[in-house]
Short mmCIF file of C-alpha atoms in Angstrom, two decimals:
data_model
loop_
_atom_site.label_atom_id
_atom_site.label_comp_id
_atom_site.label_asym_id
_atom_site.label_seq_id
_atom_site.Cartn_x
_atom_site.Cartn_y
_atom_site.Cartn_z
CA MET J 715 5.37 9.48 9.82
CA ASN J 716 6.36 6.80 7.33
CA ILE J 717 5.67 3.29 8.65
CA TYR J 718 7.36 0.09 7.41
CA VAL J 719 5.05 -2.94 7.20
CA GLY J 720 6.78 -6.27 6.66
CA ASN J 721 5.69 -9.90 6.22
CA LEU J 722 2.61 -8.93 4.21
CA SER J 723 0.56 -11.57 2.47
CA TYR J 724 1.55 -11.64 -1.21
CA ARG J 725 -2.16 -11.36 -2.09
CA MET J 726 -2.76 -8.19 -0.04
CA THR J 727 -3.73 -5.12 -2.04
CA GLU J 728 -2.82 -1.50 -1.33
CA SER J 729 -6.47 -0.75 -0.50
CA GLU J 730 -6.49 -3.60 2.06
CA LEU J 731 -3.29 -2.22 3.57
CA ARG J 732 -4.89 1.24 3.77
CA GLU J 733 -8.00 -0.27 5.44
CA ALA J 734 -5.87 -1.99 8.10
CA PHE J 735 -4.36 1.35 9.17
CA ALA J 736 -7.42 3.60 8.65
CA PRO J 737 -8.93 3.06 12.15
CA PHE J 738 -5.87 4.79 13.67
CA GLY J 739 -5.82 7.98 11.58
CA GLU J 740 -5.92 9.44 8.11
CA VAL J 741 -3.73 7.36 5.80
CA LYS J 742 -2.02 9.70 3.33
CA ARG J 743 -0.45 6.89 1.32
CA ALA J 744 -0.28 3.09 1.34
CA LYS J 745 2.24 1.46 -0.99
CA ILE J 746 3.16 -2.19 -1.44
CA VAL J 747 6.61 -2.69 -2.96
CA LYS J 748 6.51 -4.83 -6.10
CA ASP J 749 9.11 -6.59 -8.21
CA ARG J 750 9.81 -4.54 -11.35
CA GLU J 751 9.90 -7.50 -13.70
CA THR J 752 6.99 -9.61 -12.44
CA ASN J 753 4.88 -6.89 -10.75
CA ARG J 754 4.37 -9.29 -7.82
CA SER J 755 4.44 -8.11 -4.22
CA LYS J 756 7.75 -8.39 -2.40
CA GLY J 757 5.85 -8.88 0.89
CA PHE J 758 6.45 -5.46 2.40
CA GLY J 759 5.24 -1.92 2.04
CA PHE J 760 4.91 1.52 3.58
CA VAL J 761 2.05 3.50 5.09
CA GLU J 762 2.19 7.26 5.64
CA ILE J 763 0.19 8.87 8.46
CA ASP J 764 0.84 12.56 9.18
CA ASP J 765 -0.27 12.46 12.84
CA ASP J 766 2.65 10.95 14.81
CA VAL J 767 0.41 10.01 17.77
CA ALA J 768 -1.96 8.10 15.47
CA ALA J 769 0.99 6.51 13.66
CA ASN J 770 2.50 5.27 16.94
CA LYS J 771 -0.87 3.83 17.99
CA ALA J 772 -1.08 1.99 14.68
CA ILE J 773 2.44 0.60 15.13
CA GLU J 774 1.65 -0.61 18.66
CA ALA J 775 -1.67 -2.16 17.62
CA LEU J 776 -0.57 -3.89 14.41
CA ASN J 777 3.01 -5.02 15.16
CA ASN J 778 3.02 -8.81 15.65
CA LYS J 779 -0.69 -8.99 14.71
CA GLU J 780 -1.94 -11.56 12.23
CA VAL J 781 -3.42 -10.00 9.09
CA GLY J 782 -4.22 -12.09 6.03
CA GLY J 783 -2.69 -15.20 7.60
CA ARG J 784 0.70 -13.56 8.25
CA VAL J 785 2.11 -11.95 11.40
CA LEU J 786 3.03 -8.37 10.50
CA ARG J 787 6.24 -6.56 11.44
CA VAL J 788 5.38 -2.90 11.82
CA ASN J 789 7.75 -0.08 12.84
CA GLU J 790 8.78 3.45 11.96
CA SER J 791 10.53 3.48 8.62
CA ARG J 792 14.22 4.38 8.76
CA PRO J 793 16.26 5.74 5.83
CA LYS J 794 18.31 3.25 3.83
CA GLU J 795 21.88 3.05 4.98
#
């Protein structure tokens, strides 16, 4: 399952994002979206966990939780419309 993670601290690294989700299951990929011109974080990213049960537990546990001084918004990623 691909998970959207919003309201990330601009200083958070991809390895820190991976560490936040690791207790819930094997993280296949953790990606923070960055501005193409400045290479600075846009404040959101995606985490991929193959096990849907583990992914749902991570969403429940981390949604509205403070990480790095910011309250995260975490939900299942939906395709762009």
